[in-house]
Amino acid sequence: MNIITCYKLVPEEQDLIVNDDYSVSWDKAEWKIGTYDLNGVEAGVQLIESVGGKLTALSIGDNILENDKLKKAILSRGPEELVTVVDNELKDLDGHNTAKLLAAAVKKIGLFDLILCGEGSSDIYSQQVGLQLGELLDVITINAVSKITPQGDKIIVERSLDNVVEVLEITPPAVLSVTTDINVPRIPTLKEILAAGKKPVTKFSLSDIDEENVPVVEYIKTAAPEQADRKNIILEGATEENINKLYDYIRQELA
Amino acid sequence: MSLLEKVLIVAENSDVVGELCTAGRACGDKVELVLIDNEAGVQEAIALGADKIYCLNTSDQDRMVEDFLPTIANLLKQEKPNAIILSASTRGKLLAARLAAKLATTVLNDSLSLEVVEGNLISKKRIYGGAALRDEKATGEVSVVTVSAGTFNALDSDNQRKGESVSVDFIEPSYRAKRLEVKTKVGEQVNLTVAKQVVCIGRGLAAQEDISMINELAALMEAEVGCTRPIAEGEQWMTKDRYVGVSGVMLKPDLYLGAGISGQIQHMVGVDQAKVIVAINKDSRAQIFQYADYGIVDDIYTVVPALIKKFKE
Ligand SMILES: Cc1cc2nc3c(=O)[nH]c(=O)nc-3n(C[C@H](O)[C@H](O)[C@H](O)COP(=O)(O)OP(=O)(O)OC[C@H]3O[C@@H](n4cnc5c(N)ncnc54)[C@H](O)[C@@H]3O)c2cc1C
Ligand SMILES: Nc1ncnc2c1ncn2[C@@H]1O[C@H](COP(=O)(O)O)[C@@H](O)[C@H]1O
């Protein structure tokens, strides 16, 4: 099976700076692979382990994608090859443009049976890139996929909705966006991290894939919400006195 | 405030018709509804705010909501609305994204409010796990929006309202998934959004059986029990309808008590509207204390049993 797994590099959530005027910035942030994209990678690795084939990782973004540690981070998790589309203009991409550029890159990579995406990117969590990608490639597209079982030339997919699970039979090619409980992503070993440095990386520019970024969304304003005023009465240690106080505080709210 | 000329709302079932009509009326002069359900809901939908209803034929049991995509896409071509609004559910988001791909636009997902400024639809969304709010607008001719459940409340039905309905022919998709089976998820369902008191646990809880201690405290406080996302998804100790936060349930209780929870923004956004926040964490630097009205720095395995004892006195 030929599988492509799409991931996005995101800033570490804890590193967001909120300024006094409620504006926010990631200026001091570390970058990492989107938390939920790792489930897509792991799903791909498990499929290859069970039926054989090739897993390719694919990402689009700015220069941060060139970071050696981050390239190793993705390749050490199992993909055989990494394909990137890098341009400094490719920052804060909107969902449609991301999908459009991914579709162009996929056509460069060639034939595929499955493309796996995460449930949502950790920062924007817009939950649409994988779905738009599937539509643009004109193949079966399913979200909230919680189980993937190959069965001959078909694939049985479980899709987790609010109170039911749909069992679907599909014929590849398809683009699947997986849930976070489809698997527990493995932690790469030191050996895998070292081996990752030797795996092939193909870097495309925008002109290589013959597409451009034409923003279709305008971001008018981004600001941290005002925080509610809280009393911040913090007791140190579960002494009898403190437990009594805490109990009284709770009791009084229950009255 | 000006309104858009025509808004098309797409309801995957009749339960969401009310809130989608309200969302539609918030930004559109004419609100037309695509109803993917049987025709029984037509009068009710008109009373709730729809001016015209396109009924899609769901009598064929094999048809999934997703299979109506070509039918809806064709309707868009004919009707040319200024905006399309769907629910921010799993099905709603799939339909929205696929329609947006056809229209070469980006979905404004999980909208918290809709406003028309100078003829443009502006939607507010939480980003960065809820640490920030972003106002965004689509620059193309049609905006595609999904609205989170509970953001817009259904209006009182007005039986005097007039409207029309037409049925729309099904257009067969060129490919589709075959539905083999629908399994009902086991376990009871809860709705934490209406709970007055909620006790939440996080990864500070060491073992699943320790939930019994939490249940005991919650019962004494007449509280529902909730959790953080890793407890529901990683550990799977609780069902997903119990995890609180930006991607889970948004609470509005009088009292929230968080035990063994670090207080990261993605969780706290769901707690923000609580009248009073109480926190128990053994780490005095835990972020949750910054959001708390009352907190105690110690082990939950000491504090919770001590509180239970006090309640029983
Ligand atoms: C896109 C995205 C969306 C997300 N959405 C959500 C969401 O909706 N809801 C959500 O909850 N999370 C969400 N998360 C995850 C979130 O970022 C945090 O990882 C999660 O909330 C942390 O859960 P926790 O507090 O249980 O665990 P931890 O962060 O591991 O915290 C455990 C805490 O317990 C304390 N502790 C440990 N032992 C004890 C003890 N014996 N007594 C007292 N205290 C103890 C520790 O000091 C620590 O502070 C999301 C993440 C992403 C990337
Ligand atoms: N820049 C990107 N490069 C590659 N894959 C991406 C990118 N952005 C999003 N994705 C994929 O699309 C999924 C959904 O992203 P989003 O629509 O931003 O929530 C992610 O989980 C990734 O698998």
XYZ file of C-alpha atoms and ligand atoms in Angstrom:
644
model
C 0.000 0.000 0.000
C 1.236 3.510 -0.769
C 0.384 5.809 2.101
C 1.016 9.509 2.565
C 0.715 11.012 6.019
C 0.274 14.788 6.328
C 1.541 16.705 9.325
C 1.933 20.324 10.294
C 4.581 21.958 12.446
C 3.016 23.987 15.241
C 4.292 26.163 18.074
C 4.436 24.609 21.545
C 1.121 25.609 23.169
C 2.754 26.660 26.447
C 4.970 29.178 24.673
C 2.262 31.618 23.653
C 2.962 35.134 24.871
C -0.070 37.211 25.808
C 0.781 40.902 25.954
C -0.844 43.524 28.194
C -2.947 44.755 25.286
C -4.246 41.173 24.762
C -2.298 40.724 21.561
C -0.547 37.355 21.279
C 2.688 36.142 19.754
C 4.712 32.983 19.250
C 8.017 34.817 18.995
C 9.723 32.704 21.641
C 8.008 29.444 20.827
C 9.589 26.047 20.266
C 8.139 24.163 17.311
C 6.940 20.593 17.171
C 4.838 18.171 15.140
C 1.109 18.752 15.639
C 0.012 16.587 18.562
C -2.872 14.983 16.710
C -0.989 14.526 13.451
C 1.088 11.896 15.256
C -1.959 9.626 15.289
C -2.086 9.843 11.503
C 1.593 8.932 11.280
C 1.178 6.007 13.675
C -1.875 4.738 11.775
C 0.228 4.750 8.600
C 3.101 2.914 10.272
C 0.741 0.226 11.591
C -0.860 -0.287 8.173
C 2.525 -0.695 6.506
C 3.556 -3.130 9.219
C 0.494 -5.234 8.526
C 0.232 -5.166 4.721
C 3.576 -3.785 3.527
C 4.189 -0.828 1.258
C 5.627 2.626 1.580
C 4.831 5.456 3.975
C 5.730 9.003 2.931
C 5.396 12.002 5.235
C 4.303 15.299 3.699
C 4.278 18.802 5.113
C 3.931 22.343 3.845
C 5.208 25.434 5.547
C 7.935 28.002 5.988
C 11.633 27.568 6.798
C 10.996 25.901 10.122
C 10.457 22.727 8.074
C 14.204 22.775 7.323
C 15.054 22.269 10.980
C 17.111 19.079 11.278
C 15.710 17.998 14.601
C 12.140 18.354 13.346
C 12.908 16.400 10.182
C 14.360 13.624 12.314
C 11.378 13.844 14.627
C 8.986 12.883 11.848
C 11.219 10.352 10.083
C 12.117 8.558 13.326
C 8.438 7.749 13.756
C 8.402 5.432 10.787
C 7.940 7.156 7.402
C 10.451 5.990 4.831
C 10.682 9.341 3.124
C 9.848 12.978 3.763
C 8.477 15.398 1.203
C 8.222 19.084 2.039
C 6.999 22.165 0.238
C 8.899 25.069 1.717
C 8.586 28.783 1.119
C 8.813 31.589 3.607
C 5.530 32.903 2.321
C 3.805 29.718 3.514
C 2.968 30.925 7.016
C -0.503 31.172 8.531
C -1.896 29.482 5.451
C -5.649 29.215 5.291
C -7.278 25.797 5.069
C -8.170 25.919 1.398
C -4.716 26.974 0.292
C -3.060 24.345 2.465
C -5.223 21.666 0.871
C -4.630 23.032 -2.617
C -0.846 23.011 -2.173
C -0.950 19.563 -0.574
C -2.954 18.282 -3.531
C -0.324 19.624 -5.913
C 2.450 18.011 -3.871
C 0.578 14.694 -3.779
C 0.406 14.734 -7.566
C 4.199 15.141 -7.581
C 4.600 12.162 -5.270
C 2.462 10.017 -7.538
C -0.065 7.282 -6.988
C -1.379 6.668 -3.507
C -3.849 4.345 -1.853
C -4.406 6.308 1.322
C -3.655 9.758 2.625
C -3.870 10.084 6.391
C -4.419 13.344 8.229
C -4.844 14.232 11.882
C -8.086 15.222 13.522
C -7.025 18.860 13.485
C -3.910 20.971 13.682
C -2.907 21.742 17.265
C -2.837 25.497 16.814
C -5.788 26.400 14.588
C -7.717 23.142 14.832
C -9.820 24.054 11.846
C -10.454 20.403 10.990
C -10.767 20.898 7.280
C -7.438 20.502 5.493
C -7.710 16.720 5.106
C -11.332 17.013 4.016
C -10.682 19.687 1.410
C -7.661 17.720 0.206
C -9.822 14.657 -0.426
C -12.375 16.676 -2.349
C -9.720 18.433 -4.437
C -8.185 15.070 -5.303
C -11.705 13.835 -6.034
C -11.490 10.696 -3.884
C -13.461 9.234 -0.965
C -13.022 11.449 2.062
C -13.907 10.512 5.625
C -13.310 12.190 8.972
C -13.371 10.897 12.564
C -11.869 7.573 11.503
C -11.202 5.455 14.594
C -10.173 2.181 12.977
C -8.710 1.131 9.615
C -8.664 -2.528 8.557
C -7.480 -3.531 5.074
C -9.520 -6.359 3.592
C -8.298 -7.503 0.186
C -8.625 -4.581 -2.194
C -11.098 -2.872 0.138
C -10.638 -1.097 3.426
C -13.037 -1.301 6.344
C -13.173 1.944 8.262
C -14.870 2.743 11.537
C -16.088 6.294 11.927
C -16.848 7.624 15.359
C -19.845 9.964 15.511
C -21.495 11.435 18.620
C -23.346 8.354 19.756
C -22.811 5.805 17.010
C -19.952 4.172 15.178
C -20.411 3.755 11.439
C -18.683 0.826 9.798
C -17.872 1.743 6.220
C -16.406 -0.166 3.328
C -14.318 1.852 0.936
C -12.291 1.210 -2.181
C -9.032 3.181 -2.240
C -7.817 5.754 -3.029
C -9.128 7.728 -0.078
C -8.218 10.511 2.311
C -8.914 9.670 5.946
C -8.722 12.014 8.924
C -8.178 9.939 12.052
C -9.293 10.465 15.643
C -6.861 10.749 18.514
C -7.960 7.480 20.026
C -7.248 5.386 16.931
C -3.858 4.507 18.449
C -1.173 5.578 20.884
C 1.713 7.032 18.871
C 4.991 5.311 19.690
C 7.978 7.180 21.064
C 10.960 6.756 18.752
C 14.031 4.976 20.112
C 17.501 6.487 19.950
C 18.352 4.046 17.161
C 15.341 5.206 15.147
C 16.325 8.830 15.648
C 19.844 8.125 14.391
C 18.556 6.153 11.407
C 16.160 8.996 10.566
C 19.088 11.183 9.567
C 19.809 8.842 6.652
C 16.306 8.751 5.201
C 15.627 10.664 1.960
C 14.079 14.138 2.062
C 12.644 15.802 -1.048
C 12.091 19.522 -0.854
C 9.858 21.270 -3.352
C 9.465 24.982 -3.866
C 6.184 26.564 -4.895
C 7.315 26.712 -8.505
C 8.212 23.008 -8.439
C 4.624 22.107 -7.646
C 3.262 24.773 -9.921
C 0.797 26.264 -7.482
C 0.544 29.475 -5.549
C -0.845 30.662 -2.273
C -3.775 32.989 -2.912
C -5.278 33.736 0.523
C -9.063 33.431 0.667
C -9.489 34.432 4.295
C -8.694 37.733 5.934
C -7.785 37.672 9.594
C -9.233 40.846 10.976
C -8.247 40.676 14.586
C -6.625 38.168 16.941
C -6.647 38.775 20.678
C -6.648 36.882 23.947
C -10.020 36.999 25.692
C -10.288 38.938 28.917
C -9.981 36.710 31.929
C -12.712 36.624 34.526
C -11.593 38.030 37.887
C -10.997 35.205 40.312
C -10.497 35.349 44.069
C -7.247 33.339 43.970
C -7.445 32.200 47.588
C -4.918 29.352 47.664
C -4.380 27.271 50.794
C -1.021 25.560 51.315
C -1.314 21.990 52.592
C -4.222 19.808 53.710
C -4.096 20.740 57.362
C -7.292 20.291 59.326
C -7.766 24.030 59.358
C -7.345 24.319 55.599
C -9.684 21.416 54.903
C -12.298 23.077 57.091
C -11.867 26.336 55.203
C -12.041 24.632 51.813
C -15.127 22.729 52.880
C -16.774 25.962 54.019
C -15.989 27.667 50.708
C -17.531 24.779 48.778
C -20.487 24.445 51.123
C -21.291 28.118 50.785
C -21.444 27.814 46.990
C -23.711 24.800 47.200
C -26.205 26.524 49.465
C -26.419 46.209 10.915
C -26.778 45.225 7.303
C -27.704 41.683 6.359
C -26.634 39.376 3.579
C -29.268 38.921 0.927
C -29.566 35.166 1.094
C -28.241 32.560 3.480
C -28.566 28.828 2.940
C -28.515 26.686 6.037
C -27.919 22.960 5.780
C -29.410 20.809 8.534
C -28.120 17.243 8.755
C -31.136 16.372 10.893
C -34.189 18.136 12.307
C -32.646 18.633 15.776
C -30.331 21.375 14.557
C -32.903 23.281 12.480
C -33.741 25.728 15.289
C -30.230 26.893 16.041
C -29.246 27.037 12.384
C -32.302 29.184 11.626
C -31.257 31.567 14.400
C -27.699 31.689 13.024
C -29.124 32.301 9.548
C -31.402 35.077 10.750
C -28.435 36.695 12.540
C -26.789 37.419 9.205
C -29.267 36.860 6.381
C -32.345 38.629 5.117
C -33.652 35.531 3.393
C -32.984 32.239 5.139
C -33.383 29.066 3.138
C -32.993 25.617 4.577
C -31.698 22.397 3.101
C -33.308 19.715 5.215
C -31.624 16.324 5.136
C -34.382 14.583 6.987
C -37.953 13.614 6.266
C -40.519 16.206 5.275
C -42.325 16.168 8.599
C -40.139 19.012 9.865
C -41.211 21.568 7.280
C -43.914 23.480 9.220
C -41.764 23.543 12.321
C -38.754 24.844 10.346
C -40.829 27.679 8.901
C -42.037 28.566 12.390
C -38.430 28.599 13.566
C -37.300 31.060 10.903
C -36.827 29.381 7.520
C -38.359 31.126 4.488
C -37.937 28.310 2.024
C -37.123 24.669 2.519
C -35.419 22.302 0.145
C -36.331 18.776 1.182
C -33.825 16.116 0.286
C -35.190 12.660 -0.040
C -33.912 10.422 2.722
C -36.313 7.553 2.230
C -33.524 5.384 0.827
C -31.932 4.017 4.008
C -28.595 3.429 2.287
C -28.148 7.133 1.699
C -25.815 8.807 4.130
C -25.818 12.539 4.778
C -22.467 12.653 2.949
C -24.041 11.254 -0.217
C -26.060 14.447 -0.652
C -22.966 16.474 -1.479
C -23.537 16.648 -5.268
C -27.203 17.457 -4.685
C -26.343 20.328 -2.352
C -23.506 21.547 -4.575
C -25.932 21.725 -7.474
C -28.452 23.634 -5.372
C -25.736 26.167 -4.524
C -25.095 26.762 -8.202
C -28.765 27.438 -8.794
C -29.545 29.455 -5.705
C -26.304 31.428 -5.313
C -26.562 32.231 -1.598
C -24.095 34.665 -0.016
C -23.343 32.257 2.786
C -23.862 28.630 3.731
C -24.177 27.665 7.385
C -23.886 24.131 8.785
C -23.456 22.592 12.229
C -19.917 22.186 13.518
C -20.484 18.453 13.954
C -18.429 15.665 12.389
C -20.836 15.364 9.468
C -21.338 19.131 9.215
C -17.610 19.764 9.015
C -17.112 17.120 6.344
C -19.884 18.539 4.177
C -18.720 22.117 4.780
C -15.108 21.384 3.862
C -16.021 19.504 0.699
C -18.375 22.277 -0.410
C -15.688 24.855 0.385
C -13.171 22.934 -1.730
C -15.584 23.144 -4.661
C -16.096 26.858 -4.037
C -12.341 27.494 -3.573
C -12.801 28.959 -0.129
C -11.886 28.170 3.472
C -14.559 27.165 5.975
C -15.018 29.542 8.875
C -15.354 26.702 11.367
C -16.711 26.637 14.913
C -18.185 30.111 14.686
C -18.967 31.749 18.024
C -20.644 34.795 16.523
C -21.626 36.096 13.116
C -21.739 39.718 12.095
C -22.195 41.458 8.783
C -19.952 44.489 8.320
C -20.114 46.384 5.053
C -21.611 43.396 3.328
C -18.971 40.978 4.624
C -19.678 38.135 6.984
C -17.305 38.111 9.945
C -17.024 35.050 12.129
C -15.301 34.688 15.475
C -13.320 31.533 16.253
C -11.247 30.286 19.154
C -7.682 29.484 18.124
C -4.538 28.365 19.948
C -6.587 26.042 22.125
C -8.800 28.904 23.229
C -5.941 31.220 24.229
C -7.069 33.671 21.559
C -10.130 34.695 19.587
C -9.840 35.491 15.922
C -12.218 37.444 13.717
C -12.048 36.107 10.216
C -13.774 36.759 6.945
C -13.800 34.889 3.685
C -12.899 37.045 0.722
C -14.704 34.990 -1.927
C -18.280 35.333 -3.098
C -19.710 32.715 -0.787
C -18.802 32.193 2.859
C -19.029 28.696 4.298
C -19.541 28.631 8.058
C -20.061 25.994 10.724
C -21.537 26.978 14.081
C -20.805 25.229 17.352
C -23.711 23.562 19.124
C -25.246 25.786 21.769
C -23.937 29.062 20.304
C -27.214 30.084 18.744
C -30.448 29.244 20.552
C -33.585 28.315 18.662
C -36.159 31.125 18.596
C -39.666 30.510 19.932
C -41.696 29.019 17.115
C -43.972 31.486 15.421
C -46.805 29.615 13.766
C -47.882 32.735 11.865
C -44.699 32.683 9.771
C -45.117 31.844 6.099
C -42.774 29.873 3.942
C -42.629 27.396 1.109
C -41.051 24.039 0.542
C -39.852 22.183 -2.517
C -38.429 18.723 -2.886
C -35.115 18.311 -4.613
C -34.059 15.394 -6.778
C -31.171 13.305 -5.563
C -27.997 13.434 -7.613
C -26.060 10.203 -7.362
C -22.442 10.745 -6.232
C -19.826 9.231 -8.532
C -18.274 7.330 -5.612
C -19.331 6.691 -2.069
C -18.486 4.724 1.014
C -20.711 1.737 1.616
C -22.233 1.673 5.071
C -22.052 -1.856 6.424
C -23.270 -1.287 9.933
C -24.107 1.325 12.532
C -23.095 0.405 16.057
C -24.576 2.229 18.998
C -21.935 3.291 21.468
C -22.315 1.553 24.778
C -22.721 3.383 28.054
C -25.008 6.098 29.285
C -24.991 9.597 27.841
C -24.624 12.726 29.910
C -25.006 16.380 29.176
C -22.566 18.275 31.349
C -23.498 21.619 29.842
C -26.565 21.812 32.053
C -24.922 20.587 35.275
C -24.906 23.030 38.193
C -21.927 21.435 39.898
C -19.120 19.559 38.165
C -16.160 17.718 39.663
C -13.433 17.108 37.088
C -10.434 14.844 37.291
C -7.175 14.916 35.374
C -4.060 12.855 35.062
C -3.360 13.432 38.750
C -5.642 10.459 39.325
C -3.371 7.426 39.438
C -5.765 4.598 38.629
C -9.186 4.081 37.101
C -10.606 2.515 40.266
C -9.859 5.752 42.135
C -12.731 7.331 40.229
C -14.956 5.782 42.909
C -13.514 8.234 45.440
C -14.303 11.096 43.065
C -17.805 9.749 42.449
C -18.393 9.686 46.180
C -17.376 13.316 46.613
C -19.415 14.326 43.575
C -22.503 12.573 44.912
C -22.176 14.434 48.206
C -21.902 17.711 46.291
C -24.731 16.709 43.930
C -22.251 17.195 41.129
C -21.685 15.542 37.770
C -18.261 14.057 37.073
C -16.130 15.237 34.172
C -12.492 14.978 33.135
C -9.691 16.305 30.966
C -9.194 15.093 27.418
C -6.336 12.654 28.193
C -8.548 10.867 30.731
C -11.254 10.312 28.111
C -9.047 9.654 25.093
C -5.666 8.406 26.250
C -6.809 6.453 29.294
C -10.402 5.962 28.122
C -11.545 5.944 31.748
C -14.567 8.063 30.895
C -16.691 8.570 27.805
C -15.920 11.459 25.496
C -19.075 13.345 26.430
C -17.464 13.921 29.830
C -14.307 15.672 28.770
C -14.325 19.386 29.256
C -12.597 21.977 27.114
C -12.205 23.669 23.790
C -12.648 20.464 21.811
C -15.033 18.889 24.329
C -17.854 20.136 26.515
C -18.132 23.792 27.479
C -19.463 24.058 31.034
C -21.590 26.732 32.638
C -21.885 25.526 36.222
C -22.197 27.415 39.474
C -19.329 25.410 40.868
C -16.409 23.606 39.233
C -13.909 21.564 41.200
C -10.780 20.377 39.387
C -8.736 17.614 41.011
C -5.306 16.643 39.674
C -5.642 18.914 36.645
C -2.781 21.108 35.460
C -5.059 23.813 34.075
C -3.889 24.132 30.492
C -5.799 26.587 28.401
C -7.528 23.948 26.244
C -9.246 22.599 29.333
C -9.779 25.874 31.181
C -11.622 27.477 28.264
C -14.396 24.999 28.986
C -14.475 26.045 32.629
C -14.142 29.772 32.168
C -17.846 30.433 32.586
C -18.134 28.712 35.948
C -19.236 31.075 38.709
C -16.733 29.582 41.127
C -13.623 27.524 40.395
C -12.003 25.306 43.023
C -8.695 23.522 42.400
C -6.791 20.735 44.090
C -3.254 20.126 42.858
C -0.103 19.046 44.621
C 2.051 21.405 42.578
C 1.751 25.002 43.775
C 2.918 26.219 40.351
C 0.110 24.437 38.506
C -1.597 26.854 36.135
C -5.049 25.950 37.389
C -4.446 28.032 40.507
C -4.288 31.168 38.368
C -7.883 30.526 37.321
C -9.124 29.423 40.738
C -11.266 31.203 43.277
C -10.274 28.697 45.916
C -7.421 26.250 45.788
C -5.517 23.862 47.960
C -1.979 22.688 47.324
C -1.763 19.038 48.269
C -2.297 15.473 47.143
C -5.820 14.665 45.929
C -5.513 11.359 47.793
C -5.366 13.349 51.040
C -7.703 16.218 50.204
C -10.565 14.315 48.572
C -11.041 11.745 51.407
C -10.812 14.588 53.952
C -13.522 16.533 52.118
C -15.707 13.424 51.882
C -15.363 12.996 55.645
C -16.390 16.622 56.242
C -19.424 16.300 53.968
C -20.524 13.208 55.849
C -20.281 14.859 59.267
C -5.876 21.011 19.763
C -5.941 20.557 21.194
C -7.171 20.514 21.820
C -7.273 20.103 23.149
N -8.499 20.099 23.740
C -8.604 19.760 25.047
C -9.867 19.803 25.706
O -10.902 20.153 25.116
N -9.925 19.443 27.018
C -8.805 19.066 27.726
O -8.931 18.769 28.924
N -7.599 19.015 27.118
C -7.479 19.344 25.814
N -6.243 19.283 25.210
C -5.111 18.733 25.992
C -4.490 19.784 26.911
O -3.534 20.509 26.171
C -3.776 19.143 28.115
O -2.846 18.211 27.629
C -4.715 18.441 29.087
O -5.815 19.249 29.433
C -3.951 18.076 30.356
O -4.723 17.206 31.145
P -4.437 16.992 32.685
O -4.507 18.293 33.409
O -5.341 15.914 33.134
O -2.976 16.358 32.722
P -1.530 17.003 33.123
O -1.318 18.218 32.333
O -0.621 15.876 33.012
O -1.750 17.431 34.620
C -1.854 16.578 35.704
C -1.792 17.444 36.969
O -2.056 16.648 38.103
C -1.203 17.045 39.165
N -1.083 15.882 40.029
C -0.463 14.703 39.768
N -0.641 13.840 40.785
C -1.377 14.496 41.705
C -1.874 14.138 42.979
N -1.667 12.919 43.500
N -2.570 15.048 43.681
C -2.783 16.290 43.168
N -2.362 16.678 41.954
C -1.650 15.794 41.247
C 0.075 17.473 38.512
O 0.747 18.412 39.342
C -0.426 18.102 37.208
O -0.601 19.489 37.371
C -6.114 19.696 23.875
C -4.865 19.735 23.248
C -4.768 20.147 21.920
C -3.419 20.163 21.274
N 0.708 22.724 6.452
C 0.313 21.448 6.480
N 1.103 20.494 5.909
C 0.708 19.185 5.909
N -0.421 18.738 6.475
C -1.230 19.653 7.066
C -0.909 21.033 7.104
N -1.901 21.681 7.764
C -2.787 20.734 8.124
N -2.400 19.505 7.726
C -3.102 18.220 7.947
O -4.486 18.459 8.013
C -5.020 18.108 9.289
C -6.121 19.069 9.690
O -5.619 20.378 9.837
P -6.557 21.637 10.142
O -7.584 21.690 9.094
O -5.630 22.816 10.138
O -7.129 21.396 11.516
C -3.812 18.089 10.217
O -4.045 17.211 11.315
C -2.711 17.598 9.288
O -2.753 16.192 9.157
